[in-house]
């Protein structure tokens, strides 16, 4: 047994090829258990692809991957996943509660009623994200922030050890963004879950991030967040001038100051 | 005007007509179809497969006329073409809605093929008409047995795969990550749909099929979003449509297809009106959300998912 906990995600010289094109290569990193990791990089850099590798949905072309100490495999129940544009795709044909229940029992074949124990777990997940009061409504009847909470409830209902959230803050207003970020911080503390978040905008996440995985020049890298929030690195990463502002409270802000588009 | 009046005439002996053997077969056959169609309706709507359902019915048309051409049973021809077409569509992709152009093209080709087979078989106009518009009154004893087997198959398979199929239908990306065989379920579903359409074509015909497979579930979905309840309500609406449709048809001695579809459409319109009226009523307690009124009370705890 190793003295330190098993890392949540290990890449060892991993390359990923999709439709004949190398998405990224030479990925070597270890995401420590219990981290809150921002996954950042320009469009098309392969952030979602990294999640698909971790979920066992996409085999790697080369190298070795370990997720929570095991080879990635589809249906690993220790991973909770919220895809990109997830809530937009859900119509009015499902109640929030039933969607969360599917996260627990949706893979089971056969005619079985949902047990009381399972129902209690669904209620607990909904309560944890603050979605209990609208649990019996349809997904389409909720605001974007409410939908995102339900999506997170579905991801944590089976007591996931690793949460993969793809753009959970997209299309949310500032207040809802902050509430989701606060929720992520709480989940990490209470459940010692590792959280990886794909985000275009790092700013709202900075209060809770401990680490970052950034996709730069076709390779994934991993660093503690303090080392990532550097002007020259972020400027290189996004291809536009980025400035880092440190306030008295120690908050970090990044701001693009590229040439005026007008 | 007088010609129309002459053809729509109240039949005072409609109760005797309902007792006849062909009416009994029509009631039983129609009920079996209604059950299968109602059970699958939720998935057809949720998977945006309504157009594919319509296309499958048209793909069945050359199957039926082709069967006439080679002297095989019409049900067999329909089943072979619908299941074959269903497998093809199912293998093409899990979201057939993304493939409207391909589906529409296949639909046009199938209809053309159906017309060709019909003329090669020198089928008379009434045979072709019964495929296009259904002929519930011509359900034979043998077909009744086939209908019963198909409906049983749909019910049993759906009981086994229902829960993962709901997951794969409303939430395919997460379902796949959670290890649900999304693709295989899609193929299984489309085969069940093809079996149901094989039956439904003989009840309401290829052109009116929508009214029995899609409309009842669409109405049920306005009332509740719980899959089990949607299925139950859709089955009820479909059964009501077939029964009332047959009685009305017997009363005025006209083909039942029109009445079956009309009842189903009227129920759908009524549900839309009622739900909209309720939606305007003061919203139930809840947070600041535009549409808070769920159409049906959600007191029942048992999840039928």
XYZ file of C-alpha atoms in Angstrom:
567
model
C 0.000 0.000 0.000
C 1.262 3.409 -0.853
C 1.388 5.872 2.019
C -0.471 8.553 0.050
C -4.039 8.073 -1.200
C -4.437 6.756 -4.739
C -4.512 9.635 -7.222
C -7.907 10.250 -8.824
C -6.509 10.291 -12.336
C -3.123 9.219 -13.647
C -1.936 9.661 -17.229
C 1.338 8.055 -18.245
C 2.552 9.209 -21.664
C -0.976 9.066 -23.066
C -1.931 10.004 -26.611
C -5.493 10.299 -27.864
C -6.452 9.970 -31.507
C -9.914 10.694 -32.817
C -10.940 10.245 -36.457
C -7.303 9.975 -37.479
C -6.339 13.224 -35.775
C -4.178 13.362 -32.660
C -6.184 15.386 -30.162
C -3.370 15.532 -27.629
C -0.289 13.468 -26.842
C 2.454 12.823 -24.279
C 0.043 13.359 -21.407
C 1.768 12.562 -18.137
C 0.143 13.780 -14.946
C -1.398 12.704 -11.658
C -4.456 14.457 -10.213
C -4.392 13.995 -6.412
C -7.473 12.628 -4.662
C -9.626 15.333 -3.107
C -8.525 18.061 -5.505
C -10.823 20.497 -7.252
C -9.326 20.718 -10.703
C -10.089 23.248 -13.382
C -9.670 21.741 -16.837
C -8.839 24.608 -19.146
C -7.641 25.193 -22.660
C -8.799 26.756 -25.899
C -11.730 25.379 -27.919
C -10.986 22.018 -29.496
C -7.959 21.365 -27.275
C -9.477 18.102 -26.020
C -10.956 18.926 -22.612
C -14.092 16.884 -23.165
C -11.919 14.196 -24.739
C -9.991 13.921 -21.463
C -13.286 13.193 -19.682
C -14.232 10.597 -22.266
C -10.909 8.859 -21.703
C -11.492 8.869 -17.943
C -15.004 7.485 -18.447
C -13.713 4.656 -20.627
C -15.737 5.915 -23.584
C -12.656 6.527 -25.713
C -9.685 4.153 -25.787
C -6.291 5.812 -25.795
C -3.927 5.374 -28.729
C -0.878 5.041 -26.518
C 0.126 5.158 -22.888
C -1.523 4.091 -19.632
C -4.523 5.605 -17.830
C -5.611 4.958 -14.265
C -8.856 6.284 -12.800
C -9.259 5.882 -9.031
C -6.575 3.221 -9.127
C -8.073 1.127 -11.907
C -8.198 1.020 -15.685
C -10.923 3.243 -17.080
C -14.065 1.295 -17.883
C -17.503 2.293 -19.065
C -20.040 2.138 -16.270
C -17.571 2.758 -13.405
C -20.073 3.664 -10.719
C -17.510 5.632 -8.731
C -17.568 8.378 -11.343
C -20.309 11.010 -11.582
C -20.583 12.760 -14.927
C -22.414 15.859 -16.121
C -21.899 16.351 -19.866
C -21.641 19.662 -21.667
C -24.932 21.356 -22.629
C -26.482 18.602 -20.586
C -29.497 20.331 -19.186
C -30.418 21.931 -22.492
C -30.881 18.497 -24.039
C -33.376 17.350 -21.412
C -36.925 18.024 -22.465
C -40.129 18.162 -20.499
C -40.603 14.400 -20.498
C -38.864 13.736 -17.175
C -39.241 14.928 -13.599
C -36.125 16.051 -11.725
C -36.599 13.313 -9.148
C -36.869 10.607 -11.790
C -33.767 11.884 -13.567
C -31.775 11.657 -10.339
C -33.226 8.187 -9.690
C -31.925 7.067 -13.082
C -28.427 7.964 -11.899
C -28.881 5.299 -9.230
C -30.997 2.613 -10.904
C -31.079 3.469 -14.615
C -28.599 0.741 -15.541
C -30.694 -2.038 -13.964
C -32.662 -4.313 -16.254
C -35.823 -6.085 -15.223
C -39.096 -5.081 -13.646
C -38.222 -3.768 -10.217
C -39.698 -1.027 -8.099
C -37.450 1.647 -6.717
C -36.656 0.583 -3.152
C -37.256 2.828 -0.142
C -33.511 2.921 0.448
C -32.896 4.137 -3.103
C -35.637 6.738 -2.747
C -34.029 7.988 0.431
C -30.678 8.338 -1.373
C -32.345 10.307 -4.171
C -33.965 12.618 -1.615
C -30.618 13.085 0.133
C -28.841 13.988 -3.120
C -31.598 16.440 -4.041
C -31.474 17.952 -0.563
C -27.697 18.261 -0.713
C -27.776 20.372 -3.858
C -30.795 22.330 -2.634
C -33.164 20.981 -5.272
C -35.650 19.188 -3.029
C -38.337 21.843 -3.281
C -38.653 21.534 -7.045
C -37.884 17.805 -7.258
C -41.338 16.915 -8.570
C -41.262 19.398 -11.437
C -40.181 18.664 -14.947
C -36.615 19.563 -15.915
C -37.914 21.982 -18.542
C -39.759 23.963 -15.858
C -36.546 24.905 -14.048
C -34.093 27.735 -14.515
C -30.591 26.974 -15.790
C -29.103 27.084 -12.293
C -31.783 24.771 -10.920
C -31.247 22.333 -13.789
C -27.510 22.293 -13.111
C -28.170 21.472 -9.456
C -30.355 18.533 -10.455
C -27.669 17.358 -12.877
C -25.108 17.459 -10.046
C -27.545 15.611 -7.770
C -27.725 12.865 -10.392
C -23.916 12.736 -10.517
C -23.501 12.422 -6.720
C -26.507 10.202 -5.931
C -24.447 7.018 -6.220
C -21.739 8.402 -3.887
C -19.257 9.161 -6.649
C -15.605 9.519 -5.684
C -14.785 11.489 -8.811
C -17.029 14.134 -10.374
C -16.477 15.116 -13.997
C -18.388 18.298 -14.791
C -18.223 19.614 -18.342
C -18.932 23.357 -18.457
C -21.317 23.412 -15.482
C -21.251 27.208 -15.377
C -22.066 27.827 -19.031
C -25.218 29.894 -19.581
C -25.564 30.721 -15.888
C -25.776 34.255 -14.559
C -23.192 35.483 -12.043
C -25.213 34.641 -8.952
C -26.008 31.113 -10.107
C -22.373 30.595 -11.100
C -21.259 31.535 -7.605
C -23.850 29.300 -5.982
C -22.755 26.291 -8.022
C -19.103 27.027 -7.205
C -19.953 27.230 -3.499
C -21.784 23.922 -3.789
C -18.717 22.306 -5.373
C -16.547 23.526 -2.483
C -19.000 22.091 0.035
C -19.207 18.751 -1.756
C -15.445 18.446 -1.737
C -15.229 19.118 1.996
C -18.154 16.913 3.026
C -17.610 13.934 0.763
C -13.849 14.177 0.096
C -14.760 13.812 -3.574
C -12.350 14.753 -6.349
C -13.903 17.253 -8.764
C -12.733 18.026 -12.282
C -14.445 20.966 -13.959
C -14.133 21.967 -17.583
C -14.504 25.722 -17.786
C -13.965 28.436 -20.330
C -13.813 31.100 -17.683
C -11.580 30.373 -14.720
C -12.605 33.388 -12.648
C -15.780 32.153 -10.964
C -14.064 28.876 -10.035
C -10.895 30.362 -8.544
C -12.185 30.389 -4.941
C -12.471 26.584 -4.880
C -9.851 25.367 -7.351
C -6.819 23.609 -5.912
C -5.309 22.415 -9.176
C -5.552 22.904 -12.892
C -5.117 20.651 -15.875
C -4.393 22.789 -18.882
C -4.132 21.708 -22.469
C -1.316 23.635 -24.044
C 0.348 23.058 -27.427
C -1.288 19.633 -27.780
C -0.277 18.254 -24.389
C -2.126 18.107 -21.061
C -0.268 19.485 -18.048
C -1.125 19.522 -14.375
C -0.114 22.060 -11.741
C -1.370 23.499 -8.474
C -3.690 26.380 -9.264
C -1.287 29.023 -7.950
C 1.261 28.112 -10.575
C -1.269 28.176 -13.378
C -2.644 31.617 -12.709
C 0.340 33.387 -14.217
C 0.088 36.058 -16.847
C 2.527 34.570 -19.326
C 1.095 31.030 -19.044
C -2.535 32.140 -19.394
C -1.625 34.453 -22.240
C 0.051 31.568 -24.044
C -2.870 29.263 -23.245
C -5.648 31.470 -24.514
C -3.696 33.145 -27.286
C -4.716 36.561 -26.057
C -3.174 38.855 -23.459
C -4.361 37.874 -19.968
C -3.642 39.888 -16.823
C -3.741 38.567 -13.266
C -5.004 40.875 -10.559
C -4.531 40.040 -6.886
C -6.862 41.761 -4.455
C -6.325 42.397 -0.765
C -8.442 39.344 0.071
C -6.023 37.204 -1.883
C -8.535 36.616 -4.651
C -7.171 36.116 -8.089
C -8.717 37.600 -11.133
C -7.761 37.020 -14.696
C -8.788 39.457 -17.334
C -8.267 39.358 -21.042
C -6.793 42.598 -22.302
C -6.368 41.742 -25.926
C -6.392 44.355 -28.649
C -9.657 46.245 -28.733
C -11.924 44.461 -31.233
C -13.417 47.791 -32.290
C -75.083 17.452 -50.448
C -77.823 14.869 -50.626
C -75.221 12.310 -51.733
C -73.207 12.964 -48.591
C -76.286 12.747 -46.449
C -77.176 9.456 -48.058
C -73.785 7.915 -47.274
C -73.771 9.046 -43.641
C -76.810 7.361 -42.271
C -77.544 6.205 -38.778
C -77.708 2.417 -38.607
C -80.421 1.382 -36.215
C -78.992 -2.140 -36.100
C -75.557 -1.009 -34.893
C -75.797 -3.063 -31.718
C -76.300 -6.233 -33.774
C -73.374 -5.219 -35.968
C -71.173 -4.974 -32.872
C -72.025 -8.590 -31.995
C -70.783 -9.996 -35.279
C -67.593 -12.010 -35.593
C -65.746 -9.422 -37.648
C -66.620 -6.749 -35.088
C -65.396 -8.977 -32.286
C -62.109 -9.456 -34.121
C -61.925 -5.721 -34.742
C -62.432 -4.957 -31.043
C -59.884 -7.524 -29.905
C -57.324 -6.674 -32.605
C -57.776 -2.936 -32.105
C -57.379 -3.313 -28.352
C -54.157 -5.289 -28.724
C -52.750 -2.633 -31.035
C -53.849 0.121 -28.667
C -52.004 -1.532 -25.773
C -48.744 -1.935 -27.720
C -48.951 1.547 -29.233
C -49.720 3.161 -25.867
C -46.811 1.381 -24.173
C -44.315 2.546 -26.797
C -45.704 6.055 -27.278
C -43.671 7.653 -24.476
C -40.442 6.467 -26.039
C -41.462 7.512 -29.541
C -42.112 11.055 -28.305
C -39.096 11.289 -25.976
C -36.681 9.870 -28.531
C -38.049 12.243 -31.186
C -38.835 9.154 -33.198
C -42.256 10.293 -34.381
C -41.001 10.846 -37.910
C -39.281 7.452 -37.910
C -42.520 5.824 -36.759
C -44.280 7.482 -39.655
C -41.510 6.373 -42.012
C -41.678 2.777 -40.768
C -45.371 2.688 -41.578
C -44.597 3.818 -45.124
C -41.803 1.269 -45.383
C -44.460 -1.300 -44.524
C -46.519 -0.278 -47.562
C -44.331 -2.054 -50.157
C -44.164 -4.959 -47.702
C -47.934 -5.294 -47.779
C -48.329 -4.861 -51.539
C -45.246 -7.026 -52.140
C -46.900 -9.775 -50.105
C -49.949 -9.490 -52.372
C -47.625 -9.760 -55.364
C -46.071 -13.058 -54.197
C -49.229 -14.331 -52.548
C -47.939 -14.160 -48.970
C -49.912 -12.973 -45.934
C -50.061 -9.175 -45.717
C -49.046 -9.256 -42.037
C -45.883 -11.172 -42.943
C -44.952 -8.675 -45.655
C -45.591 -5.775 -43.315
C -43.595 -7.368 -40.498
C -40.591 -8.188 -42.696
C -40.402 -4.689 -44.166
C -41.116 -2.825 -40.925
C -38.624 -4.824 -38.854
C -36.039 -4.668 -41.649
C -36.532 -0.934 -42.037
C -36.489 -0.548 -38.266
C -33.196 -2.383 -37.943
C -31.733 -0.255 -40.702
C -32.849 2.987 -39.041
C -31.758 1.674 -35.636
C -28.313 0.820 -36.906
C -27.968 4.182 -38.630
C -28.080 6.047 -35.348
C -29.705 6.311 -32.001
C -31.337 9.643 -32.736
C -33.246 9.201 -35.923
C -34.426 12.783 -35.690
C -30.925 13.776 -36.780
C -31.449 11.860 -39.972
C -34.666 13.349 -41.246
C -33.386 13.722 -44.783
C -32.276 10.083 -45.032
C -35.484 8.883 -43.415
C -37.607 11.032 -45.714
C -35.776 9.768 -48.779
C -36.231 6.143 -47.749
C -39.881 6.947 -47.076
C -40.418 8.310 -50.575
C -38.652 5.349 -52.167
C -40.666 2.877 -50.093
C -43.940 4.499 -51.070
C -42.958 4.403 -54.727
C -42.031 0.748 -54.401
C -45.384 0.094 -52.760
C -47.248 1.660 -55.663
C -45.165 -0.405 -58.133
C -45.865 -3.668 -56.281
C -49.532 -2.807 -56.054
C -49.848 -2.335 -59.809
C -47.687 -5.391 -60.595
C -49.914 -7.478 -58.345
C -52.847 -5.801 -60.096
C -54.274 -5.335 -56.646
C -57.607 -3.640 -56.783
C -58.029 -0.172 -55.400
C -59.732 -1.340 -52.236
C -56.760 -3.514 -51.244
C -54.372 -0.598 -51.615
C -56.803 1.645 -49.781
C -56.977 -0.759 -46.853
C -53.194 -0.683 -46.490
C -53.063 3.097 -46.688
C -56.033 3.796 -44.452
C -56.376 0.578 -42.486
C -59.185 -1.900 -42.382
C -59.910 -2.920 -38.852
C -63.000 -4.807 -39.957
C -60.878 -7.269 -41.949
C -58.786 -8.616 -39.059
C -58.833 -12.407 -39.374
C -58.560 -15.013 -36.615
C -55.004 -15.808 -37.681
C -54.032 -12.167 -37.568
C -55.548 -11.922 -34.130
C -53.175 -14.626 -32.900
C -50.231 -12.777 -34.460
C -51.385 -9.509 -32.850
C -51.613 -11.185 -29.453
C -48.082 -12.579 -29.777
C -46.674 -9.222 -30.926
C -48.350 -7.314 -28.116
C -47.162 -9.870 -25.575
C -43.627 -9.565 -26.949
C -43.752 -5.778 -26.717
C -45.043 -5.864 -23.130
C -42.557 -8.479 -21.900
C -39.495 -6.939 -23.550
C -40.502 -3.483 -22.378
C -40.861 -4.738 -18.805
C -37.313 -6.069 -19.001
C -35.605 -3.118 -20.688
C -37.969 -0.307 -19.661
C -35.817 1.359 -17.041
C -32.520 1.447 -18.988
C -34.497 2.420 -22.088
C -35.927 5.434 -20.262
C -32.379 6.348 -19.190
C -31.001 5.899 -22.714
C -33.910 7.871 -24.207
C -33.955 10.965 -21.991
C -30.268 11.066 -21.084
C -28.152 9.130 -23.621
C -24.788 10.728 -22.802
C -24.885 9.943 -19.087
C -26.556 6.572 -19.689
C -23.674 5.557 -21.920
C -21.114 6.646 -19.331
C -23.011 4.677 -16.703
C -22.620 1.509 -18.763
C -26.104 1.351 -20.287
C -25.949 -0.285 -23.758
C -27.552 2.742 -25.423
C -27.053 1.569 -28.969
C -28.359 -1.962 -28.452
C -31.390 -0.597 -26.614
C -32.064 1.723 -29.542
C -32.096 -1.224 -31.940
C -34.305 -3.262 -29.589
C -36.727 -0.367 -29.305
C -37.023 0.174 -33.016
C -37.780 -3.546 -33.521
C -40.571 -3.323 -30.935
C -41.813 -0.220 -32.722
C -41.748 -2.078 -36.046
C -43.854 -4.934 -34.593
C -46.356 -2.431 -33.244
C -46.520 -0.556 -36.518
C -47.064 -3.823 -38.386
C -50.241 -4.206 -36.354
C -51.251 -0.561 -36.290
C -51.065 -0.253 -40.078
C -53.838 -2.843 -40.305
C -55.981 -0.880 -37.874
C -55.601 2.726 -38.971
C -53.381 2.384 -42.055
C -50.006 3.861 -42.868
C -51.376 7.359 -43.315
C -53.257 7.642 -40.006
C -50.812 5.729 -37.831
C -49.640 8.858 -36.041
C -53.019 9.157 -34.358
C -52.626 5.864 -32.531
C -48.881 5.651 -31.844
C -47.911 9.261 -31.141
C -51.010 11.308 -30.290
C -52.144 9.377 -27.153
C -48.644 9.539 -25.641
C -48.323 13.212 -26.544
C -51.580 13.896 -24.700
C -50.487 11.786 -21.708
C -47.180 13.678 -21.523
C -49.092 16.914 -21.022
C -50.661 15.391 -17.919
C -47.616 13.765 -16.328
C -43.906 13.275 -16.993
C -43.645 9.968 -15.150
C -42.915 7.286 -17.755
C -45.059 4.568 -16.175
C -48.059 6.843 -15.883
C -47.580 8.190 -19.394
C -47.699 4.608 -20.681
C -50.822 3.806 -18.651
C -52.669 6.949 -19.759
C -51.577 6.517 -23.380
C -52.868 2.931 -23.373
C -56.170 4.181 -21.933
C -56.528 6.897 -24.589
C -55.631 4.476 -27.386
C -58.128 1.885 -26.111
C -60.833 4.541 -25.807
C -60.101 5.694 -29.364
C -60.401 2.179 -30.778
C -63.564 1.299 -28.849
C -65.440 4.550 -29.392
C -64.200 4.665 -32.978
C -65.570 1.188 -33.692
C -68.954 1.911 -32.130
C -69.303 5.157 -34.080
C -68.241 3.371 -37.266
C -70.890 0.730 -36.671
C -73.517 3.394 -35.993
C -73.038 5.120 -39.340
C -71.567 2.200 -41.299
C -68.351 3.924 -42.350
C -64.714 2.730 -42.072
C -63.488 2.932 -38.451
C -60.053 4.473 -39.160
C -61.461 7.984 -39.331
C -63.341 7.651 -36.053
C -60.440 5.996 -34.205
C -58.062 8.781 -35.149
C -60.663 11.468 -34.537
C -61.303 10.322 -30.970
C -57.562 10.266 -30.260
C -57.078 13.738 -31.730
C -60.066 15.114 -29.807
C -58.656 13.750 -26.537
C -55.319 15.360 -27.363
C -56.956 18.736 -28.078
C -59.040 18.497 -24.906
C -55.937 17.761 -22.813
C -54.056 20.684 -24.355
C -56.945 23.050 -23.608
C -57.380 21.821 -20.025
C -53.648 21.938 -19.216
C -53.319 25.401 -20.692
C -56.301 26.632 -18.688
C -54.782 25.188 -15.522
C -51.401 26.702 -16.349
C -53.034 30.140 -16.318
C -54.525 29.536 -12.883
C -52.540 30.871 -9.912
C -49.376 28.824 -9.706
C -48.809 26.369 -6.895
C -46.354 27.349 -4.157
C -42.817 27.250 -5.444
C -39.861 29.408 -6.273
C -39.880 32.029 -8.981
C -40.249 29.839 -12.005
C -42.342 30.641 -15.032
C -44.265 27.389 -15.289
C -44.848 25.956 -11.871
C -48.097 24.097 -12.402
C -47.559 20.428 -13.024
C -50.665 19.126 -14.714
C -51.328 16.352 -12.242
C -50.919 16.104 -8.493
C -47.772 14.240 -7.597
C -48.825 12.869 -4.241
C -48.285 9.222 -5.164
C -44.928 8.082 -3.905
C -44.353 4.826 -5.722
C -42.144 5.473 -8.698
C -43.185 3.496 -11.720
C -40.000 4.353 -13.530
